[in-house]
Coordinates of C-alpha atoms and ligand atoms in Angstrom, one line a residue:
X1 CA 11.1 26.3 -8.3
X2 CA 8.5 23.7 -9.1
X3 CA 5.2 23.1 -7.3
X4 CA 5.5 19.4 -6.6
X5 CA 2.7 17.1 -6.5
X6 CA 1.8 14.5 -3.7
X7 CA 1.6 11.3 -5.3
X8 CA -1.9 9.9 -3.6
X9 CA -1.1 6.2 -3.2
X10 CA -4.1 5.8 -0.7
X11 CA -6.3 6.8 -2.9
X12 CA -5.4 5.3 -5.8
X13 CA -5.1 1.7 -4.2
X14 CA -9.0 2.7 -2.8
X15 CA -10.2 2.9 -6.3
X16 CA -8.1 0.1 -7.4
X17 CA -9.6 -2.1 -4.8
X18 CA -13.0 -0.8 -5.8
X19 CA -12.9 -1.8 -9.3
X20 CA -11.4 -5.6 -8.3
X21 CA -14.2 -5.4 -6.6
X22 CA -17.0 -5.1 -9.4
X23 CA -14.9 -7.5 -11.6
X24 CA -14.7 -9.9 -9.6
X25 CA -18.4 -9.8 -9.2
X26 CA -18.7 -10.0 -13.1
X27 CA -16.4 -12.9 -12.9
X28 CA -18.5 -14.7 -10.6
X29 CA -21.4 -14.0 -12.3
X30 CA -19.9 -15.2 -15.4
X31 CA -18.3 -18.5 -14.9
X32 CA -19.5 -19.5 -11.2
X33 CA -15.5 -19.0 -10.0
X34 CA -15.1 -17.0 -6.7
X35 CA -11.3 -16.0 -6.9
X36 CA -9.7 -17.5 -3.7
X37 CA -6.3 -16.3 -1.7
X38 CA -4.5 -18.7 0.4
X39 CA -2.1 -16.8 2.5
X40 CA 0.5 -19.0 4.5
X41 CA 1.9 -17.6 7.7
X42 CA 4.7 -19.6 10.1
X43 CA 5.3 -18.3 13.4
X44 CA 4.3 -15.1 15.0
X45 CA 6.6 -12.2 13.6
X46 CA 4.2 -9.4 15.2
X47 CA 4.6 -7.5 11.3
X48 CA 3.6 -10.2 9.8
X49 CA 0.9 -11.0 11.1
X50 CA -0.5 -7.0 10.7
X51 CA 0.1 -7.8 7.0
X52 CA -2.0 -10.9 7.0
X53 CA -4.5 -9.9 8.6
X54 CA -4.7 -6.4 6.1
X55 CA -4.8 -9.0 3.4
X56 CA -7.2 -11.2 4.6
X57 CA -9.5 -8.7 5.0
X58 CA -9.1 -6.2 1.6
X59 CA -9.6 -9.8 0.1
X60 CA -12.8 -10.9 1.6
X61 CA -13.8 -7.0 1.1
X62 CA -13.1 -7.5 -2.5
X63 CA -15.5 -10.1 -2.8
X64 CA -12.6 -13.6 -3.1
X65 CA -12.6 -15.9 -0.7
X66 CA -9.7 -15.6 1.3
X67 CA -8.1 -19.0 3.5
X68 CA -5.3 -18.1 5.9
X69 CA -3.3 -20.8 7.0
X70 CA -1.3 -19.8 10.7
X71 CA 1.3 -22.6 11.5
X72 CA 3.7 -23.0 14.8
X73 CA 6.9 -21.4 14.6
X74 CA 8.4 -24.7 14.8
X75 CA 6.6 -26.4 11.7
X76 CA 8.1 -28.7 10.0
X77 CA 9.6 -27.6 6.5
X78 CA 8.1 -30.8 5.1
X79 CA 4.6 -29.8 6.7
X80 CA 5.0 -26.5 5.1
X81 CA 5.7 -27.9 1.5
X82 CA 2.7 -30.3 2.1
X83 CA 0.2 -27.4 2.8
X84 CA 1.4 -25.6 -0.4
X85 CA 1.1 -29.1 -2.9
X86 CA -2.6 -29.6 -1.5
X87 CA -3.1 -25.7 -2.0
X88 CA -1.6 -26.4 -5.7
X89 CA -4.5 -28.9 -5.8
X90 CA -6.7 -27.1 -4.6
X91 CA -9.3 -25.6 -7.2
X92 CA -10.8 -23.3 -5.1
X93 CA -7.5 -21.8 -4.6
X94 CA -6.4 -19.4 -7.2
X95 CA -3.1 -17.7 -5.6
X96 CA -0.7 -18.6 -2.8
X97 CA 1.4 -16.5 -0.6
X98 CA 3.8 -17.7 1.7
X99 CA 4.5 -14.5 3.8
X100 CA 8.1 -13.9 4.3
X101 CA 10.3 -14.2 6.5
X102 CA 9.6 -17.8 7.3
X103 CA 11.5 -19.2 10.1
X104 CA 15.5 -19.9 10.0
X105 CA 15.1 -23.8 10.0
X106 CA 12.8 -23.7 6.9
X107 CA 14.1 -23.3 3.3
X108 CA 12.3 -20.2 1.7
X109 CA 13.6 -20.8 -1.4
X110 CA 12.1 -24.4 -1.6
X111 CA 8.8 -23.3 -0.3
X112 CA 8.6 -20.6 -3.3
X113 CA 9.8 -23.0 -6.0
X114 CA 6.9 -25.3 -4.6
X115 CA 4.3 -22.6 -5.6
X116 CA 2.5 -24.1 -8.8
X117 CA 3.5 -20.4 -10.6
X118 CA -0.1 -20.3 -12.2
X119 CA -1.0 -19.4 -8.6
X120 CA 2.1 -17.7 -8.0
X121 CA 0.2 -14.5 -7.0
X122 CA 3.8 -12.7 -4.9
X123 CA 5.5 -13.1 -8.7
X124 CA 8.5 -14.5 -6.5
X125 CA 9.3 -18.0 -8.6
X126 CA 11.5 -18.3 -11.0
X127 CA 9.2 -19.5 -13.5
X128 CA 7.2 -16.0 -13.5
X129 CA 10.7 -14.2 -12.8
X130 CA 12.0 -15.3 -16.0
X131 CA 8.8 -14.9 -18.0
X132 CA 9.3 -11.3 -17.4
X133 CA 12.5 -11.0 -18.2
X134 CA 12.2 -12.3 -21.5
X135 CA 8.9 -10.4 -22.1
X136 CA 5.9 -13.1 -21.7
X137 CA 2.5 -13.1 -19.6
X138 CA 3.9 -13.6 -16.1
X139 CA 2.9 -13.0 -12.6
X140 CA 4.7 -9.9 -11.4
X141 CA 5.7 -9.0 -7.7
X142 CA 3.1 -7.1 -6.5
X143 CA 5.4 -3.8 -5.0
X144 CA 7.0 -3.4 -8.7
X145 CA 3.3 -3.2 -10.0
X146 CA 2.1 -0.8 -7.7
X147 CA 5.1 1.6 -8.5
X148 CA 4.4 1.3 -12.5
X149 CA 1.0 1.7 -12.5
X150 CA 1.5 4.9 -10.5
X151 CA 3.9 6.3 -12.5
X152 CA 1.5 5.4 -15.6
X153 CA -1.4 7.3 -14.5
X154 CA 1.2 10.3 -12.9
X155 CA 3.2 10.8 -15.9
X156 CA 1.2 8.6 -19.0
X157 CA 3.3 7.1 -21.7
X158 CA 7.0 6.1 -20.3
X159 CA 8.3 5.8 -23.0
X160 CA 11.5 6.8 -24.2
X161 CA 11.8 8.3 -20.2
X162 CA 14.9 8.0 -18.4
X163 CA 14.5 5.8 -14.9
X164 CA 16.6 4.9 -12.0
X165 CA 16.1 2.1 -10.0
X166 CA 18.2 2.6 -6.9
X167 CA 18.2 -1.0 -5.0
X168 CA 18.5 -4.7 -6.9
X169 CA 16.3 -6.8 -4.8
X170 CA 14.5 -9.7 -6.1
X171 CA 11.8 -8.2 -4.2
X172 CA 12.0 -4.8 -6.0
X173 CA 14.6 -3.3 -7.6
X174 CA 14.8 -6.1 -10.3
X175 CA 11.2 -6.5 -11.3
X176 CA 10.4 -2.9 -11.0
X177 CA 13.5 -2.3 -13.5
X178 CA 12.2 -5.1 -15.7
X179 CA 8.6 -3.6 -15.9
X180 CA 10.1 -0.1 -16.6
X181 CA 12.3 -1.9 -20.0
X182 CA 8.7 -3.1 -20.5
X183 CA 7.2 0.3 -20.7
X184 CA 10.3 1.4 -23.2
X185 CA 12.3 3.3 -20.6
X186 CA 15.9 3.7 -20.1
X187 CA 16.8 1.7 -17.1
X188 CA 19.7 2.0 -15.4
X189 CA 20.4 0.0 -11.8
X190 CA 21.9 1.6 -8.9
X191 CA 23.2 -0.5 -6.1
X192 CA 25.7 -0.3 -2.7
X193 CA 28.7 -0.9 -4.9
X194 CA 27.4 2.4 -7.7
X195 CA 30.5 4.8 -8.0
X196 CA 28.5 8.4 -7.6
X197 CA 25.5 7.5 -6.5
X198 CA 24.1 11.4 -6.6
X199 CA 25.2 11.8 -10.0
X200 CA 23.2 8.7 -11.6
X201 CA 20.0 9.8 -9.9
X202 CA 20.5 13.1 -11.5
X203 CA 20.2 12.2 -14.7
X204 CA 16.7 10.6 -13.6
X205 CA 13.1 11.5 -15.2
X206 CA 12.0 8.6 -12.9
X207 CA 13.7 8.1 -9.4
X208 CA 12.9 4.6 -7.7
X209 CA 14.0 4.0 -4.2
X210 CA 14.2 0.4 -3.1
X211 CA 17.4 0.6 -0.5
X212 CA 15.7 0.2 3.0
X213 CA 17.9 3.4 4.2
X214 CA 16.1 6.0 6.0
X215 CA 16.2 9.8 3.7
X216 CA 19.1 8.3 2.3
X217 CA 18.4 10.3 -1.1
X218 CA 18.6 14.0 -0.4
X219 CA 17.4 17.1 -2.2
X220 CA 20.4 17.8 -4.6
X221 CA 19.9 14.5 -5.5
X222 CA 16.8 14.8 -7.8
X223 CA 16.7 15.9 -11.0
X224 CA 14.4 19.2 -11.1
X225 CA 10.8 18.0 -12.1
X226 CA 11.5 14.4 -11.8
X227 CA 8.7 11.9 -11.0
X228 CA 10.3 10.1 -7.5
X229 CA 8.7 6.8 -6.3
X230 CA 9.3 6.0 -2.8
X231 CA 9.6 2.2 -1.8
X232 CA 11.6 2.4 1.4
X233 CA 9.6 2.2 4.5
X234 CA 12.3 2.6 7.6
X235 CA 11.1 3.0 11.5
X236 CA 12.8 6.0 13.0
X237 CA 13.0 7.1 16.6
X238 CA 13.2 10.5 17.0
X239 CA 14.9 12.6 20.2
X240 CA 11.2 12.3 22.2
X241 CA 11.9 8.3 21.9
X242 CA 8.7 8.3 20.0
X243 CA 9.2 6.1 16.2
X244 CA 7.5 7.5 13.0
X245 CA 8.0 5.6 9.3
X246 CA 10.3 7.9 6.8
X247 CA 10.8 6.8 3.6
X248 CA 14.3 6.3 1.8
X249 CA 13.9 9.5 0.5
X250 CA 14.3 13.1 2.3
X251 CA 10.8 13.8 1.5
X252 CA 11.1 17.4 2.5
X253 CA 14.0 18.1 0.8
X254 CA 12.5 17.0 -2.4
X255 CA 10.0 19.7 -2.4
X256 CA 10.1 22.3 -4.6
X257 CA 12.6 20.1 -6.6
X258 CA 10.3 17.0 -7.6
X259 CA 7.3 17.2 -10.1
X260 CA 6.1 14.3 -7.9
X261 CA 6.5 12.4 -4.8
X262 CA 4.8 9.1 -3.3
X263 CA 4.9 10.1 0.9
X264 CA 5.6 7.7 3.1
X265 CA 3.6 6.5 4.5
X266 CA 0.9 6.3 2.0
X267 CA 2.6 6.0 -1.6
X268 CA 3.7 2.9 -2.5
X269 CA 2.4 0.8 0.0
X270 CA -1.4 1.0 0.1
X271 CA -0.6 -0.5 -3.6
X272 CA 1.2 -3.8 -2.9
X273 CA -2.2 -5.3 -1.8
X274 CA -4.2 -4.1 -4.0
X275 CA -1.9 -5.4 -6.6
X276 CA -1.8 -8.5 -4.6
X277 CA -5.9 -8.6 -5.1
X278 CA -5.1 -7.8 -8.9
X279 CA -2.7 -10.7 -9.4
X280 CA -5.7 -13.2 -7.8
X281 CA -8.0 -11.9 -10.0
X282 CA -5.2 -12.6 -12.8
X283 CA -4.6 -15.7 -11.7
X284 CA -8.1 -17.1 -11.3
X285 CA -9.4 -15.6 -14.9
X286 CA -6.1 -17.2 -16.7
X287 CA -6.4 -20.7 -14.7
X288 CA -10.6 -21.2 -15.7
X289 CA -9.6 -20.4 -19.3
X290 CA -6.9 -23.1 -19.2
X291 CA -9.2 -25.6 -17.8
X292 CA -12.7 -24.4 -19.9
X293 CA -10.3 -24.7 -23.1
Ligands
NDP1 P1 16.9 -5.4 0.2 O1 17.6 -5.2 1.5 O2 16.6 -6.8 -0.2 O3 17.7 -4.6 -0.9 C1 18.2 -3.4 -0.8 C2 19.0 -2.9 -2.0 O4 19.5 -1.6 -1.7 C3 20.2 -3.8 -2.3 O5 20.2 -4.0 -3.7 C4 21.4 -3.0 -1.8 O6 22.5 -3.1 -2.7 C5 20.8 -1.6 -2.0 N1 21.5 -0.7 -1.0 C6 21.5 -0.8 0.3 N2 22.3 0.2 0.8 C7 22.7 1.0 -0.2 C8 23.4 2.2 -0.3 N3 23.9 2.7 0.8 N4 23.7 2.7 -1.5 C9 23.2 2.1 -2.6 N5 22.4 1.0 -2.6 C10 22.2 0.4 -1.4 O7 15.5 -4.5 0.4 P2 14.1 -4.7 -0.4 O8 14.3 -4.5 -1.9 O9 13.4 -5.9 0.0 O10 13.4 -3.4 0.2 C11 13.8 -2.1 0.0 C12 13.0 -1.2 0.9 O11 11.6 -1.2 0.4 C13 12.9 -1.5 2.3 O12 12.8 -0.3 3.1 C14 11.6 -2.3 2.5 O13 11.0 -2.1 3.8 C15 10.7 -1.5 1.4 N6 9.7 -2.4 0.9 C16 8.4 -1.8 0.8 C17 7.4 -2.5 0.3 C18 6.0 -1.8 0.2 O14 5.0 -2.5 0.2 N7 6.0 -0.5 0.0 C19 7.5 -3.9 -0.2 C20 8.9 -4.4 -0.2 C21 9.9 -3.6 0.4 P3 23.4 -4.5 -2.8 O15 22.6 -5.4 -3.6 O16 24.6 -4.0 -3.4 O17 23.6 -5.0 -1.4

């Protein structure tokens, strides 16, 4: 029986934020450019508006200038599209994010394909979705980042690793396959119509789970010594009636049976901002050498 290790997620976005930090400084200092984040926000979806707030604040921490944008529930899709072109414009602005979900009567779709993708800091357009895919400089969705760069520091060089990405999400489970081809693994990509689902994550070195279903993967599920990345985030309410976030994997069961293991929560999610903060830094260095070129 293996020991298995805790993957620190918390931590590591801590430090992560910490070192945007000091670059940005350095960028500032360097060119005159404060990074800036504009994050978009219709209606009043209570999670939502948690998540904004988390942003706008790890980005002001981080030393960017952060503009947050809160419009009616009922906004107009054409109003919506109108902040996003002036926010193109805008030089001050370096990345836009248009949290999802946006309200049923406005297109999300449209709104993302408005993004200019230079500023595309959520990697959701199909400009930066395709750039990966085919292997150039892109912007890349900020969950998928988070997951590699922990497995990089966890395990080192992926290379030649195999990974399982259970979940094909635009979100997730695509991009996070797509960076793992990057990093010369052997991808394959599990989804609800996958005949023997327990047998393909067997054969895993690296288990991603991006399904949204609560301890779905069980024990006898995971390869001994396997490196297991934890996207799902699923309230619960247990017997008392009081709710608790699990993740999609039986984190329990995996002990003693994974080498590693993100915990949920505190794994994967602490890194989605951070990586967030990463892409504006991104963003902002490659736009000021396109313009001072
Ligand atoms: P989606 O609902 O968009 O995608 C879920 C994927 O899982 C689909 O591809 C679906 O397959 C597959 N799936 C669903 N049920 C099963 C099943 N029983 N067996 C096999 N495959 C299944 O979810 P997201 O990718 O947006 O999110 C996944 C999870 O990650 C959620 O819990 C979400 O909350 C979490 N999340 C966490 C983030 C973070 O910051 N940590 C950020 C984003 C998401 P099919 O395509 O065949 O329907």
């Amino acid at each position: 029986m293996v020991e298995t290790r805790r993957i620190d997620g918390k931590a590591f976005a801590e430090g992560l934020r910490a070192r945007i930090g000091k670059e940005v400084t350095g960028f500032l200092a360097e060119t005159g450019v404060r990074p800036g984040l504009a994050v978009v926000l219709v209606g009043e979806d209570p999670a939502s508006s948690v998540y904004v707030r988390n942003k706008a604040k790890q980005t002001a921490e981080a030393g960017m200038a952060s503009f947050e944008y809160k419009l009616p529930a009922d906004e107009p899709e054409a109003a919506v599209l109108a902040l996003v072109e002036a926010l193109n414009r805008d030089p001050g602005v370096h990345g836009i994010l248009v949290q999802l979900p946006l309200p049923a009567h406005i297109d999300a779709q449209k709104v993302l394909a408005t993004i200019d993708p230079a500023k595309d800091v959520d990697g959701f357009h199909v400009v930066n979705a395709g750039r990966l895919a085919i292997g150039l400089e892109a912007l890349v969705p900020c969950t998928p980042l988070g997951c590699v760069m922990l497995l990089k520091h966890e395990l080192g060089p992926l290379a030649g690793l195999k990974a399982v990405v259970l979940g094909r999400s635009n979100i997730v489970g695509k991009p996070v396959a797509q960076l793992l081809l990057r990093e010369d693994c052997t991808v394959t990509i599990a989804h609800s119509r996958t005949r023997d689902l327990p047998g393909e994550c067997r054969q895993a070195d690296i288990l991603i789970a991006a399904v949204g279903r609560p301890e779905m993967v069980r024990g006898d599920w995971i390869k001994p010594g396997a490196t297991v990345i934890d996207v799902g985030i699923n309230r619960v309410v247990g017997d008392a009636g009081t709710s608790r976030l699990v993740g999609d994997v039986a984190f329990a069961e995996a002990q003693g049976i994974a080498g590693a293991i993100t915990p949920v929560p505190g794994g994967v999610g602490p890194m989605t901002i951070a990586c967030l903060l990463q892409n504006t830094l991104t963003a902002a260095r490659r736009i000021q050498r396109a313009t001072s070129s």
